Amino acid sequence: MAERAYRSLQNSNSTTPQPNERPDPNPTSPRSSEDSRPVPRSPSMRVASPVITHRHSSSFSDHLRGIPPSPRSSRQLSISSSQLQSAQVQDLLNNPPKPENADPKFAGRDWHTITAGELVDIGDVCFVEVDTGIEEATNVLIESGAAVLLIRSSSTDKAAVATFDYKDLNQYLLFATGSLRPDADHLQFYQDLAKKAQSGQKIPLREAKSLGAKEPFVMLPHTAKLTKVVEAFGGGVHRLVIVREWTNEVVGLLSQSHLVKFLWENGASFPVIDQLYPQMIKDLGVGSQTNLISINGDRPLREALLLMDMEGVSSLAVVDNNHNVVGNISTVDVKLLTKASSAPLLANTCIHFISVILSNRGMNDGKDSFPVFHISPYSTLAHTVAKLVATKSHRMWVTTPPSPAPSGPPTPSLQPHVPASPISIPNSLSTHALSSPSPPPPQNLPSTPSLSTLAVLGTSTAPPPSAAASYAPSTPAAPSVFQGAIAMPTPLAPSVSSVSAAALPGAHLSGRLSGVVSLTDVLNLFATASGLHPEDLRVVRRGRRRSSSSSLRGERVG
């Protein structure tokens, strides 16, 4: 008995792990209690035994350890992220990335050594002859996609004598629809041209170009330096005909938009200009804040075309009753009016025409688009130039935060709000408000034909009204427009469109018109910053408007 008790005590002591014991590769099963050999334990068992814990019931604080974070903290993080994203977007707008299609041949070159001939290509020039009819020239202008055609004496001539562009087409359209009238010096020419168009004869460009003031025709040798080009454009010249030195042979055509795009894409080569891009418009003092040209969106399209011709500009802002910018109309858009079926657009509103422009652009580009032609005073020059290049426009309208949209009817009352600084056609004012008082009607004038159809289409005409009727201060009877193309005469009184001036997205996306920045303003800034001496733009613009309204005066019909 004593021996058996001793062995049991010895076996129980053997289960206690010893510090210096080495693990046995073949441990003895716990059931072999009769074996007298000591049973070594593995180190893993020695480590595992102290971490054995007893289960206990979880407390309330234990349950709180795995709950999601507070919604307030998540919301705070979201606001910070949104602010950071907005700052990044604003920085991208103010400093748009430069295009990657810079011409390598201009890299590292001093821009004072670049010549005008290096920027042009004769393959980009489209020619017509002086005897080309206005209809054929219009088709060439539209189908070629060119901004301007060069007119030459014959098909073999390499020299140009004039240009034909959309401003010329706009003026002829106004003439053909009876919206222009001559002064005493041009009365005989007007009558002869009207009779020729009325009889269906071809009107050559040599005669159509004599309707009024034209764009200056300026030539520059191909060896002229780029500084000379910048100085000319900064002084108000819109295009330059580049000719071979000491000859009149045309080698290319250079425009303001072409040069601005070139300077933008190759900005690294022009450090004097490149340092201006990060600065804001208001700090640079670029553009104009007075004599802004705009028209109320509820006015007839005919008045917008007439206003552009009288002021000698290629585009104007369309505003609502609170002078918020809702769109833009340019002379290039006149190409949508060259068909007889487009006659009713002249009497419809500017807002309606903007919807036609957007619809046409959507069909041609395969998607809807709403070009943004406005910036703010806090926009950088880089942002402004990038928009000018992207939209291929000649000017950007400077806007401040939008005014509340009008709550009344689309057409304002008889006493509309007329801004102090901008020149515009308010909704209830006629074009007479913009021109000087009309002279008294001439006595014993011969019958003056007033075209009631576009001569470019060769459509028939209505009987011409008398000269006294065309000069009478009262509203004459509305002639039919494009007679023969439509069944009923088109009324020239402004029609009420289903879309008001405050209904387009621009009324909420832009703001109140407060200034304008044109390609001329940008190039004038470049020239001045480079130490050049361009013409004073105020003097140039006053002279251009004076010459535009001197030979022919516009008359609102209806």
XYZ file of C-alpha atoms in Angstrom:
558
model
C 0.000 0.000 0.000
C 2.762 2.394 0.958
C 4.639 1.616 -2.261
C 1.542 2.197 -4.424
C 0.881 5.568 -2.759
C 4.487 6.604 -3.311
C 4.257 5.812 -7.045
C 1.047 7.840 -7.396
C 2.673 10.832 -5.748
C 5.702 10.474 -8.037
C 3.520 10.427 -11.193
C 1.628 13.519 -10.118
C 4.875 15.420 -9.520
C 6.127 14.461 -12.963
C 3.374 16.554 -14.662
C 4.886 19.740 -13.301
C 6.988 21.333 -16.100
C 10.687 21.800 -15.405
C 12.642 24.727 -16.738
C 15.508 22.735 -18.257
C 13.566 19.856 -19.746
C 13.909 19.232 -23.485
C 10.815 18.207 -25.481
C 10.485 14.580 -26.314
C 9.664 13.819 -29.936
C 7.304 11.033 -28.901
C 5.403 12.219 -25.884
C 3.702 9.584 -23.791
C -0.046 9.443 -23.840
C -1.651 10.704 -20.669
C -3.324 7.321 -20.279
C 0.055 5.579 -19.676
C 0.033 6.420 -16.023
C 1.656 3.075 -15.229
C 4.866 4.101 -17.038
C 7.554 5.095 -14.594
C 9.454 7.283 -17.138
C 9.086 11.027 -16.696
C 6.776 12.685 -19.267
C 8.385 15.837 -20.749
C 6.091 18.720 -21.815
C 6.533 20.808 -24.998
C 7.329 24.524 -24.751
C 4.184 25.331 -26.739
C 2.085 23.855 -24.018
C 4.026 25.811 -21.462
C 3.320 29.110 -23.285
C -0.323 28.383 -23.973
C -1.287 27.493 -20.443
C -0.991 31.008 -18.907
C -3.318 32.658 -21.529
C -6.242 30.444 -20.717
C -8.931 32.740 -19.387
C -12.253 32.173 -17.848
C -15.395 33.321 -19.688
C -17.350 36.089 -18.120
C -20.425 38.055 -19.119
C -19.732 41.149 -21.321
C -20.428 44.528 -19.836
C -22.271 47.504 -21.402
C -18.975 49.257 -22.115
C -17.752 46.204 -24.042
C -20.710 46.507 -26.407
C -19.859 50.147 -27.084
C -16.367 49.329 -28.319
C -17.510 48.118 -31.789
C -20.123 50.705 -32.715
C -19.614 52.833 -35.885
C -18.179 56.342 -35.585
C -20.414 59.280 -34.861
C -22.330 60.700 -37.891
C -21.197 64.169 -36.835
C -17.548 63.240 -37.334
C -18.320 61.754 -40.748
C -20.239 64.854 -41.760
C -17.366 67.095 -40.728
C -14.993 65.033 -42.883
C -17.350 65.324 -45.843
C -17.421 69.128 -45.589
C -13.648 69.317 -45.498
C -13.400 67.050 -48.534
C -15.951 69.119 -50.425
C -14.108 72.336 -49.645
C -10.849 70.799 -50.767
C -12.434 69.605 -54.006
C -13.949 73.023 -54.687
C -10.576 74.648 -54.122
C -8.963 72.216 -56.536
C -11.623 72.874 -59.175
C -11.248 76.632 -58.778
C -7.485 76.336 -59.065
C -7.931 74.308 -62.260
C -10.256 76.965 -63.673
C -7.898 79.787 -62.809
C -4.843 77.934 -64.083
C -5.981 75.632 -66.900
C -3.334 73.244 -68.185
C -1.487 74.429 -71.248
C -2.196 72.490 -74.454
C 0.228 69.728 -75.244
C 0.293 70.415 -78.984
C 2.926 73.144 -78.879
C 4.926 73.437 -82.080
C 8.468 72.156 -81.362
C 10.024 74.460 -83.964
C 9.257 77.440 -81.730
C 10.614 75.887 -78.521
C 13.398 77.941 -76.974
C 13.274 80.626 -79.669
C 13.214 84.330 -78.972
C 9.783 85.416 -80.129
C 11.285 88.586 -81.614
C 12.882 86.367 -84.282
C 9.646 84.636 -85.360
C 8.207 85.960 -88.635
C 4.609 86.252 -89.811
C 5.275 83.877 -92.691
C 5.994 81.043 -90.232
C 2.455 81.231 -88.810
C 0.461 80.965 -92.049
C -0.227 78.437 -94.777
C -1.467 79.261 -98.255
C -3.559 76.092 -98.134
C -5.814 77.714 -95.528
C -6.808 80.564 -97.863
C -10.029 80.463 -99.914
C -10.359 82.730 -102.959
C -13.308 84.091 -104.926
C -13.354 86.616 -107.763
C -14.772 90.134 -107.808
C -17.399 89.026 -110.353
C -18.541 86.090 -108.218
C -22.200 86.412 -107.309
C -23.205 86.969 -103.708
C -25.092 83.673 -103.693
C -22.083 81.642 -104.843
C -19.738 83.459 -102.463
C -22.100 82.737 -99.563
C -22.121 79.027 -100.404
C -18.307 78.956 -100.572
C -18.039 80.770 -97.240
C -20.361 78.341 -95.464
C -19.193 75.091 -97.078
C -15.468 75.815 -96.710
C -15.755 76.522 -92.998
C -13.494 79.541 -93.453
C -14.032 82.713 -91.466
C -13.261 84.935 -94.460
C -12.770 84.711 -98.218
C -10.158 86.675 -100.149
C -11.417 88.440 -103.261
C -9.127 88.661 -106.279
C -9.523 90.186 -109.746
C -9.326 86.909 -111.669
C -8.846 83.204 -111.042
C -5.183 83.426 -112.099
C -4.346 86.424 -109.950
C -2.250 85.811 -106.825
C -3.032 89.157 -105.233
C -6.137 89.978 -103.164
C -8.078 93.228 -103.358
C -10.721 92.744 -100.625
C -12.315 90.262 -98.232
C -15.799 88.773 -97.825
C -16.911 87.541 -94.410
C -20.029 87.058 -92.281
C -20.198 90.755 -91.432
C -20.575 91.467 -95.157
C -23.230 88.771 -95.403
C -25.088 90.250 -92.437
C -25.080 93.678 -94.059
C -26.361 92.324 -97.354
C -29.109 90.429 -95.536
C -30.229 93.662 -93.885
C -30.144 95.416 -97.255
C -32.125 92.661 -98.953
C -34.866 92.754 -96.323
C -35.230 96.523 -96.400
C -33.673 97.200 -93.002
C -30.974 99.537 -94.321
C -31.472 102.882 -96.028
C -28.835 105.075 -97.635
C -27.905 108.647 -97.060
C -28.092 111.140 -99.899
C -24.618 110.258 -101.226
C -25.459 106.567 -101.658
C -29.085 106.844 -102.746
C -28.482 106.295 -106.475
C -26.275 103.260 -105.890
C -28.877 101.803 -103.548
C -31.626 102.205 -106.126
C -29.590 100.613 -108.934
C -28.601 97.643 -106.803
C -32.166 97.160 -105.591
C -33.542 97.158 -109.142
C -30.942 94.603 -110.225
C -31.788 92.298 -107.343
C -35.508 92.751 -107.925
C -35.175 91.645 -111.538
C -33.280 88.491 -110.506
C -29.899 89.540 -111.899
C -26.678 88.376 -110.296
C -25.177 90.843 -107.840
C -21.383 90.507 -107.983
C -19.206 90.992 -104.933
C -17.705 94.171 -106.363
C -21.128 95.804 -105.938
C -22.219 94.071 -102.747
C -19.001 95.191 -101.039
C -19.998 98.823 -101.600
C -23.021 98.731 -99.299
C -21.239 100.289 -96.340
C -18.118 100.490 -94.204
C -15.880 97.440 -94.423
C -13.156 95.802 -92.418
C -9.772 97.474 -93.032
C -7.744 95.601 -95.641
C -4.213 95.443 -94.209
C -1.275 93.628 -95.805
C 2.003 92.678 -94.122
C 5.147 91.138 -95.670
C 5.910 87.573 -94.686
C 9.265 88.685 -93.221
C 7.616 90.973 -90.653
C 8.424 90.000 -87.077
C 5.841 88.629 -84.692
C 6.120 91.808 -82.620
C 4.769 93.777 -85.577
C 1.824 91.373 -85.838
C 1.010 91.678 -82.126
C 1.227 95.461 -82.320
C -1.131 95.604 -85.321
C -3.705 93.296 -83.756
C -3.435 95.099 -80.438
C -4.343 98.298 -82.247
C -7.688 96.982 -83.468
C -6.822 95.256 -86.771
C -8.798 92.005 -86.938
C -6.944 90.222 -89.749
C -3.770 90.556 -91.788
C -3.165 89.448 -95.367
C 0.399 88.115 -95.430
C 2.121 88.698 -98.781
C 5.516 87.834 -100.144
C 7.974 90.634 -99.491
C 8.141 93.335 -102.207
C 5.124 91.790 -103.968
C 1.346 91.485 -103.537
C 1.370 87.698 -103.816
C -0.689 86.251 -100.973
C 1.058 83.581 -98.910
C -1.450 83.328 -96.053
C -4.044 84.963 -93.857
C -3.582 85.676 -90.161
C -6.389 86.526 -87.740
C -6.560 87.626 -84.113
C -7.967 84.266 -83.006
C -5.166 82.439 -84.825
C -2.508 84.493 -83.061
C -4.086 84.194 -79.593
C -4.284 80.422 -80.023
C -0.648 80.288 -81.134
C 0.531 82.336 -78.136
C -1.550 80.185 -75.765
C -0.236 76.882 -77.090
C 3.379 78.051 -77.145
C 3.307 80.127 -73.965
C 6.604 78.755 -72.677
C 8.390 80.520 -75.526
C 6.976 83.918 -74.528
C 7.882 84.556 -70.858
C 6.753 88.201 -70.958
C 3.245 87.078 -71.909
C 3.265 83.854 -69.908
C 3.692 85.712 -66.604
C 0.405 87.564 -67.190
C -1.764 84.444 -67.290
C -2.082 83.820 -63.509
C -3.311 87.379 -62.843
C -6.984 88.301 -62.502
C -8.874 90.342 -65.077
C -9.777 93.058 -62.590
C -6.127 93.494 -61.579
C -4.884 93.696 -65.153
C -7.513 96.285 -66.078
C -8.132 94.522 -69.373
C -11.400 94.947 -71.233
C -14.096 97.592 -71.074
C -16.789 98.385 -68.533
C -18.562 101.125 -70.524
C -20.408 101.283 -73.847
C -21.350 97.629 -73.587
C -23.431 96.448 -76.529
C -26.329 94.143 -75.715
C -29.928 93.480 -76.661
C -32.916 92.269 -74.695
C -33.734 88.648 -75.454
C -37.359 89.472 -76.261
C -36.436 91.883 -79.082
C -36.697 90.733 -82.728
C -33.623 89.139 -84.252
C -33.657 91.765 -87.004
C -32.756 94.434 -84.453
C -29.800 92.406 -83.167
C -28.363 92.075 -86.686
C -28.906 95.772 -87.282
C -27.237 96.705 -83.987
C -24.124 94.650 -84.818
C -23.867 96.343 -88.207
C -24.352 99.856 -86.820
C -21.814 99.370 -84.022
C -19.274 97.562 -86.215
C -19.024 94.515 -83.921
C -19.139 90.808 -84.690
C -21.191 89.712 -81.652
C -23.348 91.052 -78.859
C -24.712 89.851 -75.550
C -28.348 88.822 -75.178
C -29.722 89.821 -71.761
C -32.926 89.403 -69.795
C -35.005 92.176 -68.251
C -32.547 92.523 -65.345
C -29.539 92.626 -67.678
C -28.403 89.095 -66.850
C -26.569 87.473 -69.769
C -28.626 84.650 -71.275
C -26.804 84.127 -74.549
C -24.669 85.421 -77.377
C -25.387 86.180 -81.051
C -22.608 86.678 -83.600
C -22.431 87.485 -87.287
C -21.342 83.893 -87.963
C -24.836 82.806 -86.920
C -26.186 84.638 -89.977
C -25.430 81.497 -91.989
C -28.587 80.016 -90.443
C -30.640 82.734 -92.168
C -29.620 82.227 -95.789
C -32.497 79.871 -96.642
C -35.966 81.063 -97.537
C -37.465 78.877 -94.817
C -35.524 80.900 -92.236
C -37.369 84.133 -93.019
C -39.665 84.010 -89.947
C -36.612 83.964 -87.669
C -35.915 87.620 -88.442
C -39.207 88.646 -86.842
C -38.968 86.206 -83.959
C -37.116 86.929 -80.720
C -33.403 86.705 -80.037
C -34.089 84.074 -77.393
C -35.818 81.922 -79.981
C -32.846 82.303 -82.327
C -30.480 81.208 -79.562
C -32.501 77.997 -79.219
C -32.151 77.507 -82.994
C -28.384 78.002 -82.731
C -28.108 75.436 -79.929
C -30.306 72.961 -81.761
C -28.267 73.312 -84.942
C -25.020 72.895 -83.023
C -26.403 69.800 -81.324
C -27.329 68.215 -84.638
C -23.937 68.990 -86.174
C -21.845 67.973 -83.163
C -24.044 65.046 -82.170
C -24.712 66.391 -78.698
C -26.422 69.256 -76.943
C -24.192 72.115 -75.889
C -24.490 75.492 -74.232
C -21.320 77.465 -74.899
C -20.274 79.638 -71.991
C -19.318 83.103 -73.220
C -18.940 84.770 -69.826
C -16.309 85.185 -67.121
C -16.138 87.043 -63.801
C -13.879 89.938 -62.777
C -11.989 87.415 -60.641
C -11.230 85.095 -63.546
C -7.572 84.830 -64.435
C -6.248 85.794 -67.829
C -5.393 82.125 -68.387
C -9.012 81.142 -67.758
C -10.219 83.874 -70.130
C -7.838 83.003 -72.958
C -8.568 79.287 -72.589
C -12.289 80.031 -73.041
C -11.675 82.284 -76.036
C -9.634 79.558 -77.713
C -12.046 76.743 -76.824
C -15.207 78.549 -77.970
C -13.507 80.242 -80.969
C -15.260 83.461 -79.977
C -14.045 87.041 -80.251
C -15.118 88.252 -76.813
C -16.052 87.140 -73.314
C -18.752 88.939 -71.342
C -17.761 89.896 -67.799
C -20.625 89.234 -65.377
C -21.307 89.771 -61.705
C -23.622 87.548 -59.584
C -27.034 87.272 -61.268
C -29.954 89.504 -60.419
C -33.288 87.887 -59.523
C -35.239 86.705 -62.531
C -38.225 88.873 -63.405
C -41.560 87.624 -62.158
C -43.647 89.564 -64.672
C -44.445 88.753 -68.290
C -41.630 88.236 -70.827
C -42.268 91.618 -72.467
C -41.549 94.537 -70.113
C -43.730 97.565 -69.687
C -43.594 100.718 -71.749
C -40.999 102.135 -69.379
C -38.277 99.460 -69.243
C -35.218 99.596 -67.058
C -32.357 101.008 -69.126
C -28.884 100.514 -67.592
C -26.759 103.634 -67.385
C -23.566 102.292 -68.909
C -24.402 99.519 -71.401
C -25.614 100.390 -74.880
C -28.472 98.038 -75.603
C -31.847 97.827 -77.227
C -34.327 97.516 -74.368
C -37.431 95.516 -74.901
C -39.665 98.432 -75.768
C -37.250 100.767 -77.572
C -36.691 100.846 -81.280
C -33.415 101.168 -83.106
C -34.028 104.903 -83.553
C -32.849 105.414 -79.974
C -29.321 104.405 -80.992
C -28.966 106.544 -84.081
C -28.902 110.230 -84.661
C -32.178 111.986 -85.498
C -33.280 111.195 -89.019
C -33.182 113.984 -91.561
C -36.447 115.211 -93.024
C -37.777 113.140 -95.908
C -36.306 114.197 -99.259
C -38.791 115.727 -101.642
C -39.581 114.431 -105.131
C -37.497 111.304 -104.756
C -37.943 108.551 -107.322
C -39.469 105.317 -106.309
C -37.016 103.401 -104.076
C -37.290 99.614 -104.358
C -37.224 97.905 -100.986
C -36.194 94.288 -101.295
C -38.590 91.858 -99.736
C -36.556 88.803 -100.489
C -32.970 87.656 -100.190
C -31.324 88.261 -103.538
C -28.844 85.496 -102.772
C -31.679 83.032 -103.191
C -33.031 84.516 -106.392
C -36.593 84.569 -105.085
C -39.253 86.880 -106.435
C -39.898 90.261 -104.879
C -42.914 92.228 -103.797
C -43.817 95.586 -105.326
C -41.484 98.212 -103.847
C -42.916 100.794 -101.487
C -42.551 104.452 -102.260
C -39.549 106.463 -101.173
C -41.690 108.594 -98.928
C -42.926 105.504 -97.144
C -39.370 104.222 -96.545
C -38.317 107.541 -95.039
C -41.491 108.271 -93.088
C -40.982 108.364 -89.315
C -44.141 106.362 -88.798
C -44.046 102.587 -89.124
C -44.545 101.538 -92.760
C -46.703 98.681 -93.852
C -44.942 95.383 -93.314
C -43.716 93.979 -96.627
C -43.643 90.263 -97.158
C -40.291 88.645 -96.576
C -39.104 85.874 -98.894
C -42.335 86.099 -100.875
C -42.841 83.001 -102.933
C -41.108 80.846 -100.349
C -43.904 81.081 -97.805
C -47.630 81.374 -98.314
C -48.300 84.422 -96.142
C -46.314 87.611 -95.613
C -44.125 87.447 -92.553
C -45.071 90.094 -89.991
C -42.155 92.273 -88.983
C -43.603 93.306 -85.666
C -41.927 91.519 -82.762
C -43.615 88.249 -82.040
C -43.975 86.838 -78.537
C -41.916 83.698 -78.177
C -42.901 80.831 -75.959
C -39.475 81.140 -74.326
C -38.826 84.320 -72.356
C -35.525 86.028 -71.752
C -35.318 84.592 -68.239
C -36.049 80.988 -69.185
C -32.653 79.884 -70.534
C -30.001 78.331 -68.246
C -27.769 81.357 -68.767
C -30.089 83.437 -66.601
C -28.964 81.335 -63.634
C -25.438 80.370 -64.717
C -23.988 83.728 -65.752
C -24.903 86.994 -64.036
C -25.397 90.684 -64.721
C -23.441 92.132 -67.627
C -20.704 94.402 -66.283
C -17.895 94.331 -68.875
C -16.393 92.686 -71.926
C -12.954 91.298 -72.828
C -12.221 90.848 -76.538
C -9.354 89.370 -78.507
C -8.309 92.931 -79.288
C -8.128 93.727 -75.554
C -5.989 90.652 -74.876
C -3.580 91.378 -77.725
C -3.398 95.040 -76.724
C -2.367 93.898 -73.234
C 0.274 91.582 -74.723
C 1.643 94.377 -76.890
C 1.782 96.908 -74.052
C 3.418 94.429 -71.654
C 6.053 93.691 -74.311
C 7.014 97.340 -74.661
C 5.227 97.850 -77.987
C 3.044 100.810 -78.885
C -0.329 99.756 -80.309
C -3.044 102.221 -81.283
C -5.358 103.613 -78.620
C -8.376 101.304 -78.665
C -10.788 104.017 -77.542
C -9.946 106.146 -80.566
C -10.049 103.147 -82.920
C -13.470 101.993 -81.705
C -15.002 105.449 -81.896
C -13.823 105.790 -85.473
C -15.114 102.362 -86.448
C -18.598 103.011 -85.070
C -18.700 106.407 -86.749
C -17.808 104.938 -90.137
C -20.270 102.054 -89.723
C -23.221 104.390 -89.314
C -22.162 107.202 -91.661
C -22.916 105.767 -95.102
C -25.942 103.665 -94.218
C -28.392 104.070 -91.398
C -30.526 101.315 -90.001
C -34.247 101.580 -89.914
C -36.490 99.449 -87.812
C -39.338 98.175 -89.965
C -42.431 97.332 -87.970
